[in-house]
XYZ file of C-alpha atoms in Angstrom:
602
model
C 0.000 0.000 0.000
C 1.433 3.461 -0.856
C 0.609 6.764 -0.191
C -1.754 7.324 -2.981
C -3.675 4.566 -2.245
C -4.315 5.614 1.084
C -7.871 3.938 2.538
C -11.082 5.488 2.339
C -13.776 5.392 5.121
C -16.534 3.052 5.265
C -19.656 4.369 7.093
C -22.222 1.833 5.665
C -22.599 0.423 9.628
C -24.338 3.327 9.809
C -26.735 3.876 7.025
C -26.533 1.709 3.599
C -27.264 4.935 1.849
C -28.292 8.390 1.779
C -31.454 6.973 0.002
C -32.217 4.149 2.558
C -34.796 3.411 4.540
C -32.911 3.166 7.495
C -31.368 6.816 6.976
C -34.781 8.237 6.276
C -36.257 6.687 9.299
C -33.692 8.171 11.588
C -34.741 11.644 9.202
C -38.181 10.749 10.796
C -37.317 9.850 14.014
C -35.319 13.040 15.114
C -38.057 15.140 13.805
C -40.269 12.799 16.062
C -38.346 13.831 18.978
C -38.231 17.632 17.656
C -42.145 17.328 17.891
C -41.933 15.705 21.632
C -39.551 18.515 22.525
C -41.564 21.391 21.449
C -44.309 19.691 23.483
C -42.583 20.032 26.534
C -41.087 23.612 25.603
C -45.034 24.510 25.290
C -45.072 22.852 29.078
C -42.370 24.573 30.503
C -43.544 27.987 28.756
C -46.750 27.445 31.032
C -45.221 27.046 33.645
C -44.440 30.192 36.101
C -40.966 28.981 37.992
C -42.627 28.808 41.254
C -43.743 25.239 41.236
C -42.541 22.553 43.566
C -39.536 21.707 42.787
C -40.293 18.037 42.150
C -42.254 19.200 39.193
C -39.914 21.361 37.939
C -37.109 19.162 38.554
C -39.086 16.142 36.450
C -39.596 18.584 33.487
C -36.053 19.396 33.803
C -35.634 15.967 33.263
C -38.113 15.131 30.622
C -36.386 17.771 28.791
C -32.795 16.240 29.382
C -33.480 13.117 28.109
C -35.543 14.405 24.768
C -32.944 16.820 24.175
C -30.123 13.792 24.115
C -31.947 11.657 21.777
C -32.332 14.636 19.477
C -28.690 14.692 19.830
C -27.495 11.102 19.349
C -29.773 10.497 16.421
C -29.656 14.159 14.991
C -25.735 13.869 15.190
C -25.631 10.664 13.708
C -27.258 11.948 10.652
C -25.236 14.658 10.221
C -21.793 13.220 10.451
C -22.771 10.900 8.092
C -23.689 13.843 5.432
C -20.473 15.233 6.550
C -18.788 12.002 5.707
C -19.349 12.653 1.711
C -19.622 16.279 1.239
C -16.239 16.634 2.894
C -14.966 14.250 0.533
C -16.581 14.977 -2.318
C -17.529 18.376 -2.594
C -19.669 17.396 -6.268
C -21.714 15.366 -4.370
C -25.114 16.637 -5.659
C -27.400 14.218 -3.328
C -25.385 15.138 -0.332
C -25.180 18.335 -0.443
C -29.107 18.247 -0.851
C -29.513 15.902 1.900
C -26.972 18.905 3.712
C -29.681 21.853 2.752
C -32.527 19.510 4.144
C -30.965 18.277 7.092
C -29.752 21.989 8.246
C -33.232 23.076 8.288
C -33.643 20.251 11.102
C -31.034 21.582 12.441
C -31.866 25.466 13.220
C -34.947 23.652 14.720
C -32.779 22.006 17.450
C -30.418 24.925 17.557
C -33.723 26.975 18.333
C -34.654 24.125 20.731
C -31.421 24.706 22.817
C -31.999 28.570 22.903
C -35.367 27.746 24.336
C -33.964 25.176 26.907
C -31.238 27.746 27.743
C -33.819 30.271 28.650
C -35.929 28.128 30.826
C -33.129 26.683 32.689
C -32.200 30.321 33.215
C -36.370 31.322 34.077
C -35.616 28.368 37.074
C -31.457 28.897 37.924
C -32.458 29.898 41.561
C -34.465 26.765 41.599
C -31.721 24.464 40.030
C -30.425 23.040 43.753
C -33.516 22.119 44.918
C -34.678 20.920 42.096
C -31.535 18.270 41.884
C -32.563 17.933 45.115
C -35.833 16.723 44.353
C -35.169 14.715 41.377
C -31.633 13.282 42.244
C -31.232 11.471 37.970
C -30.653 15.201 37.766
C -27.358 15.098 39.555
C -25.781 13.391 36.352
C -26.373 16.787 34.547
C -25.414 18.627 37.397
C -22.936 20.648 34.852
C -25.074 20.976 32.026
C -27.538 22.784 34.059
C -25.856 25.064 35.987
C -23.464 26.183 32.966
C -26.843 26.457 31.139
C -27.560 28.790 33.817
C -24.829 31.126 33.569
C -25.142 31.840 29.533
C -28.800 32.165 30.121
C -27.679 35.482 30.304
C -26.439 36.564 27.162
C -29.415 35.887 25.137
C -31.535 38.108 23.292
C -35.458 37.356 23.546
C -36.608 34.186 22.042
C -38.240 35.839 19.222
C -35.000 37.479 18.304
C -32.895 34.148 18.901
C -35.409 32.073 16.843
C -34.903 34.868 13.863
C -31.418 34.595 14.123
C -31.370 30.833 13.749
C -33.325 30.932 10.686
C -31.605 33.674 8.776
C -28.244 31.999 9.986
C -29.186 29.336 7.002
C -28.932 32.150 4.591
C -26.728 33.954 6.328
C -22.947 32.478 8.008
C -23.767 28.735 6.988
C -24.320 29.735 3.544
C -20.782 31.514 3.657
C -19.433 28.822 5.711
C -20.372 26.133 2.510
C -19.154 28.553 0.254
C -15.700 28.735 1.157
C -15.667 24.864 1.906
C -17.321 24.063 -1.745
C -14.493 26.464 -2.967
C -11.487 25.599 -1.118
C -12.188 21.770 -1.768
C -12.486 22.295 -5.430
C -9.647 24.466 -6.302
C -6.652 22.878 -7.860
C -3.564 24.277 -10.091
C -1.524 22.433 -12.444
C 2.350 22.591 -11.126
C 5.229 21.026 -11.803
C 6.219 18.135 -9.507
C 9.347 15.750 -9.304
C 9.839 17.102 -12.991
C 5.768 16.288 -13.986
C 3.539 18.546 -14.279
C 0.572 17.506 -12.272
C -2.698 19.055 -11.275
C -3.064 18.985 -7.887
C -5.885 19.599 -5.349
C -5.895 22.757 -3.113
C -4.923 19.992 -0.332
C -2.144 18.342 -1.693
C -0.712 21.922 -3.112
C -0.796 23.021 0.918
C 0.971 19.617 1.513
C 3.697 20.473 -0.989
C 5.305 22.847 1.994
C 7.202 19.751 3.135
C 8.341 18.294 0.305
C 12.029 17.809 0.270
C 13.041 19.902 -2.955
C 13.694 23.725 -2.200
C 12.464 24.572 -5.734
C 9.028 22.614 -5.459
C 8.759 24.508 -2.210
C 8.996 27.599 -3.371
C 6.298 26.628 -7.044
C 3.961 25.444 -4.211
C 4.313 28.858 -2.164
C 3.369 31.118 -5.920
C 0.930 28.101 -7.164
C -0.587 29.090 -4.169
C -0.383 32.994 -4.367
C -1.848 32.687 -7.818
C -4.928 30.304 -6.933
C -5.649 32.454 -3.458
C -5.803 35.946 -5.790
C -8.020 33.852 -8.256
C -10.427 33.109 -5.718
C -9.988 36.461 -3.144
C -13.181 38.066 -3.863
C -15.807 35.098 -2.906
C -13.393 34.010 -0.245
C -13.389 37.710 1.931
C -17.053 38.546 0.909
C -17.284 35.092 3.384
C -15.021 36.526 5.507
C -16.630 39.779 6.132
C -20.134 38.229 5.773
C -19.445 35.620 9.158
C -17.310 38.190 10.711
C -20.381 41.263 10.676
C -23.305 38.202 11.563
C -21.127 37.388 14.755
C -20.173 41.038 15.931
C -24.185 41.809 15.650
C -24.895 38.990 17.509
C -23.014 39.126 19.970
C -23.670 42.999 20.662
C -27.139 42.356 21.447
C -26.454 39.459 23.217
C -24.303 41.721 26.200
C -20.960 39.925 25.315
C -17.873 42.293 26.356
C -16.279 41.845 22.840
C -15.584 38.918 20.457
C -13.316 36.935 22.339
C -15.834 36.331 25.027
C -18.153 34.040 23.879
C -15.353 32.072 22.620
C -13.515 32.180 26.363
C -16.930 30.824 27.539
C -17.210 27.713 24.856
C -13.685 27.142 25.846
C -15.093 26.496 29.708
C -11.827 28.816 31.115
C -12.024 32.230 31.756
C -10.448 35.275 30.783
C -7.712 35.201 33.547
C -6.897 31.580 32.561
C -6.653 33.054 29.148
C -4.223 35.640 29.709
C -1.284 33.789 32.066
C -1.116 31.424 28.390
C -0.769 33.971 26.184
C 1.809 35.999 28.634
C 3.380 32.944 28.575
C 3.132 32.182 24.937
C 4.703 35.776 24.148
C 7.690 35.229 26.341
C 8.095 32.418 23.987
C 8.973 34.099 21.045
C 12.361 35.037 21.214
C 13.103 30.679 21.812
C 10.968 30.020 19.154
C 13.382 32.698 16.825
C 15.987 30.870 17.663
C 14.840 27.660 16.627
C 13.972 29.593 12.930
C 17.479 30.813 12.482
C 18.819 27.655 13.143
C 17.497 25.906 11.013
C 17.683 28.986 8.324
C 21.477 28.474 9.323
C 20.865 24.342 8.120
C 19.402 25.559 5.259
C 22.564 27.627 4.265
C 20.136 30.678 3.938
C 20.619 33.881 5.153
C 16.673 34.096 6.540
C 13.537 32.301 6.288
C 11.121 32.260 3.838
C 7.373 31.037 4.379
C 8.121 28.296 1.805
C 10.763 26.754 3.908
C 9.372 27.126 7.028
C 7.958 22.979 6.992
C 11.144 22.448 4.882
C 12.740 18.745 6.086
C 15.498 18.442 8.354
C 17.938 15.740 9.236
C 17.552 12.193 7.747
C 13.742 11.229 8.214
C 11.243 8.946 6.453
C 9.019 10.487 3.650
C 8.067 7.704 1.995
C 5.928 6.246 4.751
C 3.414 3.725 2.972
C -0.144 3.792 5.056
C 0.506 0.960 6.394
C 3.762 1.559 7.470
C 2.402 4.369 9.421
C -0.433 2.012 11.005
C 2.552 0.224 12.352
C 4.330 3.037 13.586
C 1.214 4.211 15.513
C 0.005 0.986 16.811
C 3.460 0.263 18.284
C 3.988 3.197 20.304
C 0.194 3.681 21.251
C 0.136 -0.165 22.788
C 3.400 1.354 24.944
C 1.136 4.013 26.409
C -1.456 1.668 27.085
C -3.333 -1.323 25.437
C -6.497 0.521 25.749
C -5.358 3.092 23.205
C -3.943 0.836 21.302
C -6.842 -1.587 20.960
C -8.982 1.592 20.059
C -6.468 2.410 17.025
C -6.519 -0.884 15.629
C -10.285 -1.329 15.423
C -10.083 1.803 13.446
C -7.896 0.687 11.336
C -9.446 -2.344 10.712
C -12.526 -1.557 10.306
C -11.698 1.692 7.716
C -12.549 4.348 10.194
C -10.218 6.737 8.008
C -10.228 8.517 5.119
C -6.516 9.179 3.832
C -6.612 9.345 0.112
C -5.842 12.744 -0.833
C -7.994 13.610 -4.339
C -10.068 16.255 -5.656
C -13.498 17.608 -3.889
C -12.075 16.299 -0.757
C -11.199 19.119 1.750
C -8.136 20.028 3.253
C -6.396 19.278 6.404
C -7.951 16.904 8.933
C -10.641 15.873 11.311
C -12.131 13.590 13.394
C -15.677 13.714 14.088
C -18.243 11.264 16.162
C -20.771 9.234 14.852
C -22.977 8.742 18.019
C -25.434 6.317 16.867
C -22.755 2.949 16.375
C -20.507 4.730 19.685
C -17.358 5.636 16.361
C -15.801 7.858 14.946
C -14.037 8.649 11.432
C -11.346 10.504 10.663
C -10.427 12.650 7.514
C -6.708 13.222 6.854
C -5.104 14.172 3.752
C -2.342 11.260 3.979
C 0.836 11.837 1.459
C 3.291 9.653 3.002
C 5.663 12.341 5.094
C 6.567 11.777 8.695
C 4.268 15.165 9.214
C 1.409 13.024 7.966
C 2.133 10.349 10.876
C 1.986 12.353 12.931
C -1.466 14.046 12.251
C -3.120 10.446 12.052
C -2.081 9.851 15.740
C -3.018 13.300 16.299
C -6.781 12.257 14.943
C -6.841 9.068 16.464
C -6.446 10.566 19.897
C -9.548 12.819 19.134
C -11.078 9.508 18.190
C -9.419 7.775 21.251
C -10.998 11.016 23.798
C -15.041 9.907 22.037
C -13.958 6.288 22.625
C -13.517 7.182 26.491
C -16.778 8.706 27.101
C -18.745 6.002 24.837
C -17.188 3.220 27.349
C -18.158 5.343 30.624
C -21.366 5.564 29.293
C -21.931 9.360 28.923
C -25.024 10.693 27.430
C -24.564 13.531 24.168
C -24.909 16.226 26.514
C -22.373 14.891 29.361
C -19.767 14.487 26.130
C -20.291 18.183 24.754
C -16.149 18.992 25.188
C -14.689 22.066 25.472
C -12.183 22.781 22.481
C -9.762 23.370 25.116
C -10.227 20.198 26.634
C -10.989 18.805 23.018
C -7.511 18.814 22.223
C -6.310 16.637 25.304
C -5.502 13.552 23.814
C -5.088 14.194 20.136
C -2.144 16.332 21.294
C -1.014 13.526 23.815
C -1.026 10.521 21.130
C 1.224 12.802 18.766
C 3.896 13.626 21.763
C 3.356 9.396 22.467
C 4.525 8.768 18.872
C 7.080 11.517 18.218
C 8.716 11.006 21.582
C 8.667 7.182 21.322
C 10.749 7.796 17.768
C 12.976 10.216 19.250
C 14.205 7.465 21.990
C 15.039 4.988 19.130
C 16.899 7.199 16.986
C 20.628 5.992 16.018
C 22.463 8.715 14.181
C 22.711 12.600 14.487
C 20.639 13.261 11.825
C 17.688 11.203 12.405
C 17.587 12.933 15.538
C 17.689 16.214 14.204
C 14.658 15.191 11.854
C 12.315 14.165 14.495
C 13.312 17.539 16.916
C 12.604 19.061 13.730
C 9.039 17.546 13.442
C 8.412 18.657 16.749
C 9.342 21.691 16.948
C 7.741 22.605 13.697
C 4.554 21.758 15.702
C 5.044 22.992 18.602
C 6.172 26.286 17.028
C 2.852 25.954 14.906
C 0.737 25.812 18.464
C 2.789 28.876 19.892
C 3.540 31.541 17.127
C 1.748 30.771 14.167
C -1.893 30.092 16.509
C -0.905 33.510 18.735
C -0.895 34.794 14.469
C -4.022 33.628 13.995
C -5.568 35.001 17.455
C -4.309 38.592 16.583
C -5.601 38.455 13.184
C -8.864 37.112 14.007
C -9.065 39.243 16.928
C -8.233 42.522 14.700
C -10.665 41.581 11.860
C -13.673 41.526 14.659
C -12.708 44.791 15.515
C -12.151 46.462 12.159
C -15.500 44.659 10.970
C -17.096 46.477 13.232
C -16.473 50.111 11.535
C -16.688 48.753 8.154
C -15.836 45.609 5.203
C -12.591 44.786 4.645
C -11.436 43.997 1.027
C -8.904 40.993 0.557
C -5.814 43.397 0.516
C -6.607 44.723 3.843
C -7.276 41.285 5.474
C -4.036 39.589 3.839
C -2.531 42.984 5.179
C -3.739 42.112 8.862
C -2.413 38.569 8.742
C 1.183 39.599 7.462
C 0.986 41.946 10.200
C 0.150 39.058 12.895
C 2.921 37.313 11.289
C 5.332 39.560 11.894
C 3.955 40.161 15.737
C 5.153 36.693 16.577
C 7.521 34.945 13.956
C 9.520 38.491 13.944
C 12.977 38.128 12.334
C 12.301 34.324 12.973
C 11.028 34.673 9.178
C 11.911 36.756 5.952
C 9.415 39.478 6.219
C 9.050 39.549 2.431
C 7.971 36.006 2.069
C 5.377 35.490 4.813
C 1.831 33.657 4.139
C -1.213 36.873 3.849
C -3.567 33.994 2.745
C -3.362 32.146 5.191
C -7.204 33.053 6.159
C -8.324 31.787 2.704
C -8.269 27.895 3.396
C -8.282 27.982 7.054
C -11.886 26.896 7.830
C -11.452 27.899 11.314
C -12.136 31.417 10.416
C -15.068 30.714 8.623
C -17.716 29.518 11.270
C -20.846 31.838 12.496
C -21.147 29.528 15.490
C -17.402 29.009 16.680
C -14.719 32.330 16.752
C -11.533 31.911 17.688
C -10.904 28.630 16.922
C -6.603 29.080 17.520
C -5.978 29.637 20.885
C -7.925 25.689 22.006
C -5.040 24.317 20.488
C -2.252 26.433 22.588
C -4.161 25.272 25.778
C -4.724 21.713 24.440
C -0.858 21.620 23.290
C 0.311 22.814 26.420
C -2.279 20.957 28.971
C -1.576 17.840 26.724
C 2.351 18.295 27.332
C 2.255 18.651 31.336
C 0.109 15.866 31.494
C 2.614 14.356 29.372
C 5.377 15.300 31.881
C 3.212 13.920 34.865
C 3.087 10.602 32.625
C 6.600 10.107 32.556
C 7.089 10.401 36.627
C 3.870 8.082 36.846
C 4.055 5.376 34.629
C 1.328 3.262 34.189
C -0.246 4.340 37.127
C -1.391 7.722 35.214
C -3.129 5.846 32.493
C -6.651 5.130 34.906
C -6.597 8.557 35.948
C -5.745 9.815 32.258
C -8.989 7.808 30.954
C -11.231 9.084 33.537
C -10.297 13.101 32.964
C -11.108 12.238 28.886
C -14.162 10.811 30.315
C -15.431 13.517 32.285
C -14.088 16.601 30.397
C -18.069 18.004 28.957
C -18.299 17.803 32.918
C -16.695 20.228 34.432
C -14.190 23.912 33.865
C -11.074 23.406 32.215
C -9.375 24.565 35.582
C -11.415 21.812 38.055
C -10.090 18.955 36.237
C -6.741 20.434 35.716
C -6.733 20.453 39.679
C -6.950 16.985 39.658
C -3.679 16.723 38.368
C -2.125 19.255 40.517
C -2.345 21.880 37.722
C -3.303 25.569 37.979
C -4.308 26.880 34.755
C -5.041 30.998 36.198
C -1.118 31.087 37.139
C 1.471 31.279 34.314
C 3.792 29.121 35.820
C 2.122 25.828 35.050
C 2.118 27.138 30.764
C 5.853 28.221 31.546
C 6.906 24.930 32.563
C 5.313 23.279 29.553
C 7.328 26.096 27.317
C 10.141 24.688 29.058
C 9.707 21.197 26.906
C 10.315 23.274 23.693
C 13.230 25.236 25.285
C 14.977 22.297 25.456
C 14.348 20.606 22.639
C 15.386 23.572 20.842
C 18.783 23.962 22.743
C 19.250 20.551 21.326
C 18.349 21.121 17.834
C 21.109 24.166 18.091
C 23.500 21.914 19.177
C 23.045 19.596 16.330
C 22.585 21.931 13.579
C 25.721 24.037 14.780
């Protein structure tokens, strides 16, 4: 098996077909429960707050258990439309089946709104009504963080509007730029043939070993980005302006807020990681000159930045890589690696890299069989190893909760917590490599790897905060055309890689592909993966002085994370995420892995 003939997923466990019965009775079924759950909205809507709290406590309850099988059934349909239009964007039935399905889902997103607000009608209510109704207890979380957002939302007339237009509005944008991005492709010359790659495998083409196909990827991509500009910012400005409304009349502080609040941590927790992060920097630098220095360069352009390093396998066949993973997962702990190979096996993954699939990678739940599947765009680099271990542990983190028997709303996770074990299963595979190295140079590749990620997680995410953070706050004065947005992101680039890179080669369209940027429902999706990077790595650290012994305890936080703040289960583990001295001793794992990678490359 090669590269190119990476797997596809298989998904037919699920449903035989878009078209079957099966799949259109679960269509029926979730509306079913839709109908139940108005039902009881109408109930609660009745009701004045001031009944005994057994009654309001076996509503509460009622409504708990409706609103999780509108989840588990409802999110089993829609991963499984997710599973062909993200790869294959020409997909005509899917994408219908996507337009009819998302009108089911502003339904339940209108649903939760209402929930929300009751929950908040009753929060002064919500201990004696666990008291009453103990079942309640095993929400415990759900309702009292239900509780606290109650508060930012507008009237339920205005919430139920903004569902609706949301259709036409940010998830029309969001498709746009996926249908887009997915189905670009430029013909380039590659390994002296020209070829017509997918926007995907163009992106990929930052690693490959030749300088000079480096640097035809970096202008193949300048010239598709410009082609494609216009549609890509009117998205851009279009999600940005929706969100900035939204959240202005729903009281939030500024943009960042709402996303500090999905994120379960709060603002102070938020600030002692990016002090930390920005004390950083100036490491970081040296880790780009050094290897600028390896490159016999005199500085660093954007097209070298994932450049190779040292002596390292590129070639990796797929299963090759399945070897690689299993073997150092099943030294962690059989669990994990038990979980990988029943993935494996049973063609949980999509790796094939080809056209109308999207970029990058994912793994995503499929809550009706207790899987997941995972979408990677596999092209046989060491990099590409290492993201598949990074999606299995995603996978690994649902597997966890399935097995303690959480319901859809106990497993609702955090991204900050979200990124736990993905990041934890790529430090398991890279570090296990590390130890068996034999020469100089092989070491200097994997350090390389590394610290190409962790650099990724630290600068280039910090990037992607400040630009994101700056287009909120110029959106709200007025549009921004491409120039000025590519002009924002060089800026941000120059904030944090400073004379790390060479300032006339940096990435401005970097916000063109990046589907982070382009959700209505979900800002900031950067700075999760600092805090999962860094949480991931001290737990890491705690790992090697426990042994074994950690795994249990490691299980049970993946378990448990849609059950508590980021900072509570963090205590368990000794860790205080509000000080900056726990995300400075993390930093410290880089430090010295890039004193190392000096030491080699001098």
């Amino acid at each position: 098996m090669t590269a190119q003939t990476a797997p596809r997923w298989n998904l037919t466990n699920v449903y035989p077909s878009l078209s079957s019965k099966e799949y259109n009775a679960d269509c029926e079924k979730v509306k079913s429960f839709i109908s139940d759950m108005e039902s009881l909205m109408e109930k609660a809507a009745a009701f004045s707050g001031q009944e005994d709290a057994s009654t309001l406590g076996a509503l509460a309850q009622e409504m708990i258990a409706c609103y999780n099988a509108i989840l588990l059934v409802g999110g089993t349909i829609r991963a499984y439309i997710e599973s062909f239009v993200s790869t294959d964007s020409y997909n005509q039935e899917a994408l219908r089946k996507e337009s009819e399905f998302d009108l089911v889902a502003v339904k339940i997103n209108q649903l939760e709104t209402q929930l929300l607000g009751w929950i908040g009608k009753v929060k002064e209510r919500l201990p004696e009504m666990i008291q009453s109704v103990p079942v309640l207890e095993e929400h415990r979380y759900f309702l009292e963080e239900s509780a606290r957002q109650s508060r930012y939302l507008m009237s339920e007339a205005e919430e139920m509007l903004a569902a609706e237009l949301s259709l036409s509005g940010s998830n029309a944008w969001t498709k746009l730029q996926g249908m887009l991005t997915s189905q670009a492709s430029v013909e380039i010359e590659v390994d002296g043939e020209l070829k017509r790659l997918p926007s995907p495998a163009l992106i990929n083409l930052r690693s490959h070993p030749d300088g000079e196909t480096r640097k035809r990827g970096y202008e193949a991509e300048d010239k598709l980005w410009t082609s494609l500009k216009v549609p890509l910012s009117a998205a851009l400005n279009s999600i940005k302006g929706e969100v900035n409304v939204l959240n202005r009349r729903r009281g939030r502080e500024d943009a960042v807020h709402s996303a500090i609040d999905a994120a379960h941590i709060d603002r102070q927790s938020l600030e002692a990681m990016l002090g930390a992060m920005r004390d950083s920097f100036p490491m970081f630098r040296r880790y780009f000159k050094a290897k600028v220095k390896y490159l016999g360069k005199e500085k660093l352009p954007w097209w070298d930045l994932f450049a190779p390093v040292g002596e390292v396998k590129s070639d990796y066949s797929f299963k090759e890589a399945r070897e690689v993973i299993l073997r150092n997962f099943g030294r962690f702990a059989p669990q994990l690696e038990a979980f990988a190979r029943n993935a494996f096996e049973h063609n949980w993954i999509d790796a094939e890299q080809r056209d109308g699939k999207r970029g990058g990678a994912f793994c995503m739940e499929v809550p009706g069989v207790g899987e997941s599947r995972i979408l990677s765009n596999f092209d046989g680099s060491f990099d590409q190893v290492s993201t598949l271990a990074h999606e299995l542990g995603h996978g690994f983190h649902n597997d966890c909760a399935v097995k303690a028997g959480k319901t859809e709303i106990q497993k609702f996770t955090p991204m900050t917590l979200a990124e736990t074990a993905s990041i934890m299963c790529e430090t398991i595979v890279t570090s296990a490599l590390l130890e068996e190295v034999t020469n100089p140079q092989q070491e200097l590749a994997i350090l390389e790897s590394q610290l190409n990620g962790d650099s990724q997680v630290i600068v280039d995410i910090y990037s992607r905060y400040l630009f994101e953070k700056e287009v909120f706050e110029r959106r709200e004065k007025t549009e921004l055309n491409a120039d000025e947005i590519c002009e924002i992101m060089e800026n941000a680039q120059k904030a944090t890689y400073g004379d790390g890179l060479d300032e006339r080669y940096l990435q401005k369209w970097m916000w063109t592909w990046k589907p982070h940027y382009y959700s209505g429902g979900l800002s900031f999706y950067n700075f999760p993966y600092a805090f999962g990077h860094l949480f991931a790595t001290g737990l890491y650290a705690i790992y090697q002085q426990r042994g074994a012994e950690f795994v249990p305890d490691y299980i049970h936080l993946l378990a448990s994370t849609g059950e508590a703040p980021a900072a509570d289960l963090a205590a368990r583990f000794g860790i205080d995420i509000r000080t900056r001295k726990f995300w400075e001793d993390s930093l410290r794992v880089s430090e010295k892995r890039v004193e190392r990678y000096c030491e080699l490359v001098s």
